[in-house]
Short mmCIF file of C-alpha atoms in Angstrom, two decimals:
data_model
loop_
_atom_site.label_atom_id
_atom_site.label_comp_id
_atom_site.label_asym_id
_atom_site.label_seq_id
_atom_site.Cartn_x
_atom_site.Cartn_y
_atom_site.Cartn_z
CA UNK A 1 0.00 0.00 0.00
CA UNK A 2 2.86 2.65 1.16
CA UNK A 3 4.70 1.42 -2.20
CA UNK A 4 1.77 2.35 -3.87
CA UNK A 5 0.78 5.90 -2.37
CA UNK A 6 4.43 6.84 -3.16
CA UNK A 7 4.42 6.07 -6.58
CA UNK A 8 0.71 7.44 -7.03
CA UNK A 9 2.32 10.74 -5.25
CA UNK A 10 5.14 10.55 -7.20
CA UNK A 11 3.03 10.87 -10.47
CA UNK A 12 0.74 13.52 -8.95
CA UNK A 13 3.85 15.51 -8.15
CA UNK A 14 5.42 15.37 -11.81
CA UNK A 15 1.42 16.24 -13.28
CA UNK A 16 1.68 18.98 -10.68
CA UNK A 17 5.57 20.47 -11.94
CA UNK A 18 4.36 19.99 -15.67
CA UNK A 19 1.62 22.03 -15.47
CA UNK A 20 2.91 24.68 -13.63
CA UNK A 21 5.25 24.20 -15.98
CA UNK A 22 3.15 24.95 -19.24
CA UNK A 23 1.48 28.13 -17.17
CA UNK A 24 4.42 29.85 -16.47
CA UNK A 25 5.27 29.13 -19.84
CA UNK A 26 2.73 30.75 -21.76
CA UNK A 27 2.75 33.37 -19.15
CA UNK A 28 6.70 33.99 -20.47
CA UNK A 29 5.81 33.24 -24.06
CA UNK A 30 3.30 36.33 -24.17
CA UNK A 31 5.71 38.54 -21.89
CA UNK A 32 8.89 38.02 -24.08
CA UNK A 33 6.82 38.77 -27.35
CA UNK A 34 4.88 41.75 -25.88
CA UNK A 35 8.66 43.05 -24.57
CA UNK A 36 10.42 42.19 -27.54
CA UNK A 37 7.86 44.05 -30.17
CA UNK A 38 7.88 47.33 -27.26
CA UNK A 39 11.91 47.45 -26.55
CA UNK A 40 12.57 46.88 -30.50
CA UNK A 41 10.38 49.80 -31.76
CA UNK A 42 11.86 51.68 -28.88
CA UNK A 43 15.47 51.23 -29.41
CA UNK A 44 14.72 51.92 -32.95
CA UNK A 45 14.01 55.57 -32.11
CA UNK A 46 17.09 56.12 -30.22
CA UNK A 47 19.20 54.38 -32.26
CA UNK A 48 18.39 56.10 -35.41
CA UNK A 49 20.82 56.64 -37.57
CA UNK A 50 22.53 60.10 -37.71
CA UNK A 51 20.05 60.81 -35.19
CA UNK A 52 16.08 60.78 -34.41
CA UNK A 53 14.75 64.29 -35.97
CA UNK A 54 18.29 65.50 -37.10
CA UNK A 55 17.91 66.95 -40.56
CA UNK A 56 20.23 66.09 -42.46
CA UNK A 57 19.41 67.82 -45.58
CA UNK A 58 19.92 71.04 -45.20
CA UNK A 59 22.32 72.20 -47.61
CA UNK A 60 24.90 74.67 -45.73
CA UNK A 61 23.09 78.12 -48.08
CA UNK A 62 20.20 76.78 -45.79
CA UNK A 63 21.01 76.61 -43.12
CA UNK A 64 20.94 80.75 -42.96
CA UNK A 65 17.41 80.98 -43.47
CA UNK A 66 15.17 82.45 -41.12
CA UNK A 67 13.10 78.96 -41.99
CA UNK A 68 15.84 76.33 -41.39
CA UNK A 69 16.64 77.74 -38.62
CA UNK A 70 13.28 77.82 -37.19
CA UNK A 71 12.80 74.34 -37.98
CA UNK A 72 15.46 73.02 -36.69
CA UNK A 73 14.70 74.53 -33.41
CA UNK A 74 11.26 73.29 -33.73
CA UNK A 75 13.13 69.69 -33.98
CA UNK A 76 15.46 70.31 -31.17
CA UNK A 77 12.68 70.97 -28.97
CA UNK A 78 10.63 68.19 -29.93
CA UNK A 79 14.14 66.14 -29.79
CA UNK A 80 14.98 67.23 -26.07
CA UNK A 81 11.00 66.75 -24.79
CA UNK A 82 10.27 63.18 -26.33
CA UNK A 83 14.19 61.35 -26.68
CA UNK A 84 14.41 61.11 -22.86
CA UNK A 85 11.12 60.14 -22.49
CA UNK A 86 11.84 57.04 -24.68
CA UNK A 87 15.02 56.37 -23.27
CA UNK A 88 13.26 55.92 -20.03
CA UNK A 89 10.23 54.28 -21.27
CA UNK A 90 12.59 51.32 -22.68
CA UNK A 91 14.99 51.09 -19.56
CA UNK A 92 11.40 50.78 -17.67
CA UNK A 93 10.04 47.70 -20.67
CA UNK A 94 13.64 45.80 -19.94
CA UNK A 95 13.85 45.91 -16.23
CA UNK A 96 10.06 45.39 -15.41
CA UNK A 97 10.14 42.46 -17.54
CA UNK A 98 13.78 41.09 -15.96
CA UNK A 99 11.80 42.02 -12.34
CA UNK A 100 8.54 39.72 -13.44
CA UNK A 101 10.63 36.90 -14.58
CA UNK A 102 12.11 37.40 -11.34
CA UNK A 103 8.74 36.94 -9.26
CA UNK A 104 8.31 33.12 -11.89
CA UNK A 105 11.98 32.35 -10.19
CA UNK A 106 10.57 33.45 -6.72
CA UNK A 107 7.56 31.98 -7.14
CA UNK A 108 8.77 28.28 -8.90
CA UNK A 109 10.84 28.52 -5.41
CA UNK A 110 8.58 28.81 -2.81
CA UNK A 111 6.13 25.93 -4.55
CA UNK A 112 8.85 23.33 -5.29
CA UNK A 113 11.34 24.00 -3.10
CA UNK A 114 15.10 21.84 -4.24
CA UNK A 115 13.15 20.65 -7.62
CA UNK A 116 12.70 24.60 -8.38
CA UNK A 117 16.42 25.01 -10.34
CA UNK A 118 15.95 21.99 -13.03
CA UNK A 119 12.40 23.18 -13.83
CA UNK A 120 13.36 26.75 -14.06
CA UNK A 121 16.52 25.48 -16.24
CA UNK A 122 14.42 23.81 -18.35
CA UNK A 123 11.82 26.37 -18.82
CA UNK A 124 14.87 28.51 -19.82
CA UNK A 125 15.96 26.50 -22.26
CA UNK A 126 13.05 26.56 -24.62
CA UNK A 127 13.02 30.03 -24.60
CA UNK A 128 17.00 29.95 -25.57
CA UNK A 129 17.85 31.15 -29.10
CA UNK A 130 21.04 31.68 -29.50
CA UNK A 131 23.15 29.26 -31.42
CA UNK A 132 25.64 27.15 -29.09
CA UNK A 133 27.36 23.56 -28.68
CA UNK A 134 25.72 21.91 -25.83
CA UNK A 135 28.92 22.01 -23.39
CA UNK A 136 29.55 22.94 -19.78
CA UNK A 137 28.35 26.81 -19.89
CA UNK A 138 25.26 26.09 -21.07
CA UNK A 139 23.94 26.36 -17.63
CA UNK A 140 25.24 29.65 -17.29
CA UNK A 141 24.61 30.93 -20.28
CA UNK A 142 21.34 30.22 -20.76
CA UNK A 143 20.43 32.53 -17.27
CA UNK A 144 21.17 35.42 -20.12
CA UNK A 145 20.47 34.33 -23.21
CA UNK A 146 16.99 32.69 -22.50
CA UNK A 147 14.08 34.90 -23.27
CA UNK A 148 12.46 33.62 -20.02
CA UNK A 149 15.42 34.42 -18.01
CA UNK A 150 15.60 37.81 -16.13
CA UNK A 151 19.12 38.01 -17.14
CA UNK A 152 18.61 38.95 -20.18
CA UNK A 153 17.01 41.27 -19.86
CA UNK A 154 18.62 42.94 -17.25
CA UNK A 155 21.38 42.20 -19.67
CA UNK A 156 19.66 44.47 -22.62
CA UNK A 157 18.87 46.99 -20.05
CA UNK A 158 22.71 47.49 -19.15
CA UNK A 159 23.72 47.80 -23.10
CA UNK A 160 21.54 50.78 -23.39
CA UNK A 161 24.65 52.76 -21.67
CA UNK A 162 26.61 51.99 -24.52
CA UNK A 163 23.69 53.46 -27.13
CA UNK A 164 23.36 56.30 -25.73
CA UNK A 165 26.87 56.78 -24.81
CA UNK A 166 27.49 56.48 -28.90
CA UNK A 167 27.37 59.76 -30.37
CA UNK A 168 26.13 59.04 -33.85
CA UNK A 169 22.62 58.78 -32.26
CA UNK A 170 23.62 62.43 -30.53
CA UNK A 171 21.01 61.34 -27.22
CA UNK A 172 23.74 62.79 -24.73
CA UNK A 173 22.96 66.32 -25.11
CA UNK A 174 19.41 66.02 -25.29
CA UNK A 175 19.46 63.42 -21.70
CA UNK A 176 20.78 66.87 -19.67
CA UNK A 177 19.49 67.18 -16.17
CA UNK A 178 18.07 62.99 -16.73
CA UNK A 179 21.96 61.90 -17.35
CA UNK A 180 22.22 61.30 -13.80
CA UNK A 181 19.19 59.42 -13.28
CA UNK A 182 19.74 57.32 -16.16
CA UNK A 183 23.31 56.61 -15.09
CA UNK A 184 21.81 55.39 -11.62
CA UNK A 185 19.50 53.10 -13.47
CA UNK A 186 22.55 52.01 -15.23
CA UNK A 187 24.37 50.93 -11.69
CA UNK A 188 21.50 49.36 -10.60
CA UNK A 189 20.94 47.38 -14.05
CA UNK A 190 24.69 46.26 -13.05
CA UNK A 191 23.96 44.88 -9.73
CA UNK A 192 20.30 42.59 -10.86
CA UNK A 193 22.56 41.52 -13.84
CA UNK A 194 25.11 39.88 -11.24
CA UNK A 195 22.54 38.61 -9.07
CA UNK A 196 20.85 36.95 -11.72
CA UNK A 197 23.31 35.62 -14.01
CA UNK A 198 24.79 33.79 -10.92
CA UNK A 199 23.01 30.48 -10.05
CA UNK A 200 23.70 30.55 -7.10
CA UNK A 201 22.06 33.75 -6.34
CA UNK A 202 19.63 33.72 -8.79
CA UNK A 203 18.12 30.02 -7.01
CA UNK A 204 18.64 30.97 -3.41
CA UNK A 205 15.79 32.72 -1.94
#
């Protein structure tokens, strides 16, 4: 009978982890696509190139003209109101997203307790795209390079530094008084990335 119960339990337990499984999966499927279509058509604003709203063609007998000029005021303006608005508005679409893959982590943790880290692991996995040889790192590189993980995109959050520390897209000037604040994001972009590309810290909770 006790033989029995066990393995009955045993099965209820894996029907349990499997379809917790499949939730949290479709859950991530519809995050990542949602955050994916938002952060692309974001980034593609500030990372325009030659810059978002610069004119470049006005000839240099132009740019003289009472009219030039006041367009290209116009553009500055509009430039300096709406650029750091959608630098923010992507840092926000990255690191919400990292912090509600986060909560699946915390929450896969408190239900399964020592089982959590091979279910999250594989749940990570078939959200991994990039191209690899299945060797040692996989582990660790699938905490950043799986749609489903946090690290990633904590990961995506952190390269915005080096887009709008690239001139071509000319975002610097027009950040100003937000610089700091975005910097600060920046730093704390740094410490989630370590937390969560670590398995160690990323499964202990």
């Amino acid at each position: 009978g006790a033989h029995t119960n066990e393995f009955e339990k045993g099965i209820a337990d894996k029907m349990e982890r499997n379809a917790f499984r499949q939730k949290k999966s479709g859950l991530c499927k519809i995050i990542a696509k949602a955050a994916t279509r938002a952060s692309d058509a974001l980034m593609e604003v500030i990372s325009f190139s030659g810059g978002w709203l610069i004119d470049e063609n006005v000839s240099l007998s132009e740019e003289d003209t009472e009219e030039a000029q006041s367009r290209s005021h116009e553009m500055n303006a509009i430039r300096s109101t709406f650029l750091p608005k959608v630098v923010f508005m992507l840092y926000e679409v990255l690191d919400k997203t990292a912090s509600w893959l986060e909560q699946v982590v915390y929450d896969t943790l408190i239900q399964f307790g020592s089982g959590s880290e091979d279910m999250l692991l594989a749940l990570f996995s078939t959200f991994d795209e990039s191209d690899r040889s299945n060797d040692d790192d996989v582990t660790m590189d699938v905490l950043t390079t799986s749609l489903a993980a946090p690290g990633f995109w904590h990961s995506k959050a952190l390269s915005l530094a080096s887009v709008i520390g690239n001139d071509a897209n000319m975002i610097n000037q027009v950040l100003g008084s937000d610089m700091e604040r975005f910097q600060t994001s920046i730093a704390e972009s740094h410490v989630k990335l370590g937390r969560c590309s670590n398995r160690d810290s990323l499964f202990d909770r």
